[in-house]
Amino acid sequence: MKEQRTVIRGELGHDAKVTSLDAVAKLPTATIEDCVDLSKWQTIDTRTNKVLPLPTNQPRRRAAASRRRRRRSGRTAGW
């Protein structure tokens, strides 16, 4: 983005939900699903300070999933 002289401004939307949880396992595990919403993001040309249109073929919302496991140290790890 620095080479293209652009910056991103706006708000990244999330709607995360825990879809499964195994809290009694030796290493507790959770699956989290999220809808990442880019519709309030804007790409701005730093030379002109004008908003650049996003590509029409780029989705504004995406589904994302993450599985997290608590390690023995108490930290979490994803895969």
GROMACS .gro file of C-alpha atoms in nm:
model
   79
    1MET     CA    1   0.000   0.000   0.000
    2LYS     CA    2   0.289   0.234   0.069
    3GLU     CA    3   0.424   0.180  -0.282
    4GLN     CA    4   0.076   0.240  -0.427
    5ARG     CA    5   0.038   0.550  -0.208
    6THR     CA    6  -0.289   0.436  -0.058
    7VAL     CA    7  -0.424   0.393   0.294
    8ILE     CA    8  -0.727   0.213   0.435
    9ARG     CA    9  -0.973   0.401   0.654
   10GLY     CA   10  -1.298   0.294   0.810
   11GLU     CA   11  -1.437   0.024   1.031
   12LEU     CA   12  -1.391  -0.350   0.997
   13GLY     CA   13  -1.711  -0.527   1.095
   14HIS     CA   14  -1.724  -0.860   1.277
   15ASP     CA   15  -1.999  -1.092   1.389
   16ALA     CA   16  -1.809  -1.368   1.571
   17LYS     CA   17  -1.988  -1.662   1.730
   18VAL     CA   18  -1.857  -1.968   1.915
   19THR     CA   19  -2.002  -2.261   1.721
   20SER     CA   20  -1.851  -2.543   1.926
   21LEU     CA   21  -1.681  -2.569   2.261
   22ASP     CA   22  -1.516  -2.860   2.442
   23ALA     CA   23  -1.432  -2.711   2.781
   24VAL     CA   24  -1.378  -3.045   2.956
   25ALA     CA   25  -1.113  -3.181   2.719
   26LYS     CA   26  -0.754  -3.212   2.838
   27LEU     CA   27  -0.678  -2.918   2.608
   28PRO     CA   28  -1.006  -2.716   2.585
   29THR     CA   29  -1.098  -2.632   2.225
   30ALA     CA   30  -1.338  -2.382   2.067
   31THR     CA   31  -1.443  -2.321   1.707
   32ILE     CA   32  -1.527  -1.960   1.624
   33GLU     CA   33  -1.704  -1.852   1.306
   34ASP     CA   34  -1.705  -1.490   1.197
   35CYS     CA   35  -1.844  -1.276   0.918
   36VAL     CA   36  -1.581  -1.017   0.827
   37ASP     CA   37  -1.751  -0.710   0.677
   38LEU     CA   38  -1.538  -0.475   0.465
   39SER     CA   39  -1.828  -0.258   0.345
   40LYS     CA   40  -1.726   0.037   0.566
   41TRP     CA   41  -1.361   0.033   0.457
   42GLN     CA   42  -1.234   0.287   0.210
   43THR     CA   43  -0.912   0.293   0.011
   44ILE     CA   44  -0.780   0.648  -0.009
   45ASP     CA   45  -0.517   0.785  -0.249
   46THR     CA   46  -0.269   0.972  -0.026
   47ARG     CA   47  -0.168   1.209  -0.309
   48THR     CA   48  -0.519   1.332  -0.384
   49ASN     CA   49  -0.702   1.233  -0.063
   50LYS     CA   50  -0.978   1.084  -0.281
   51VAL     CA   51  -1.159   0.759  -0.215
   52LEU     CA   52  -1.074   0.489  -0.467
   53PRO     CA   53  -1.348   0.247  -0.568
   54LEU     CA   54  -1.304  -0.112  -0.457
   55PRO     CA   55  -1.293  -0.376  -0.731
   56THR     CA   56  -1.646  -0.480  -0.828
   57ASN     CA   57  -1.553  -0.849  -0.812
   58GLN     CA   58  -1.423  -0.825  -0.453
   59PRO     CA   59  -1.671  -0.954  -0.194
   60ARG     CA   60  -1.750  -0.708   0.086
   61ARG     CA   61  -1.831  -0.982   0.337
   62ARG     CA   62  -1.643  -1.306   0.400
   63ALA     CA   63  -1.692  -1.603   0.624
   64ALA     CA   64  -1.397  -1.692   0.844
   65ALA     CA   65  -1.348  -1.973   1.094
   66SER     CA   66  -1.084  -2.041   1.357
   67ARG     CA   67  -1.027  -2.327   1.598
   68ARG     CA   68  -0.853  -2.233   1.920
   69ARG     CA   69  -0.701  -2.463   2.180
   70ARG     CA   70  -0.575  -2.367   2.525
   71ARG     CA   71  -0.222  -2.489   2.580
   72ARG     CA   72  -0.091  -2.616   2.910
   73SER     CA   73   0.084  -2.279   2.952
   74GLY     CA   74  -0.257  -2.106   2.949
   75ARG     CA   75  -0.201  -1.943   2.609
   76THR     CA   76  -0.417  -2.022   2.310
   77ALA     CA   77  -0.310  -2.162   1.974
   78GLY     CA   78  -0.503  -2.165   1.648
   79TRP     CA   79  -0.505  -2.407   1.358
   0.00000   0.00000   0.00000
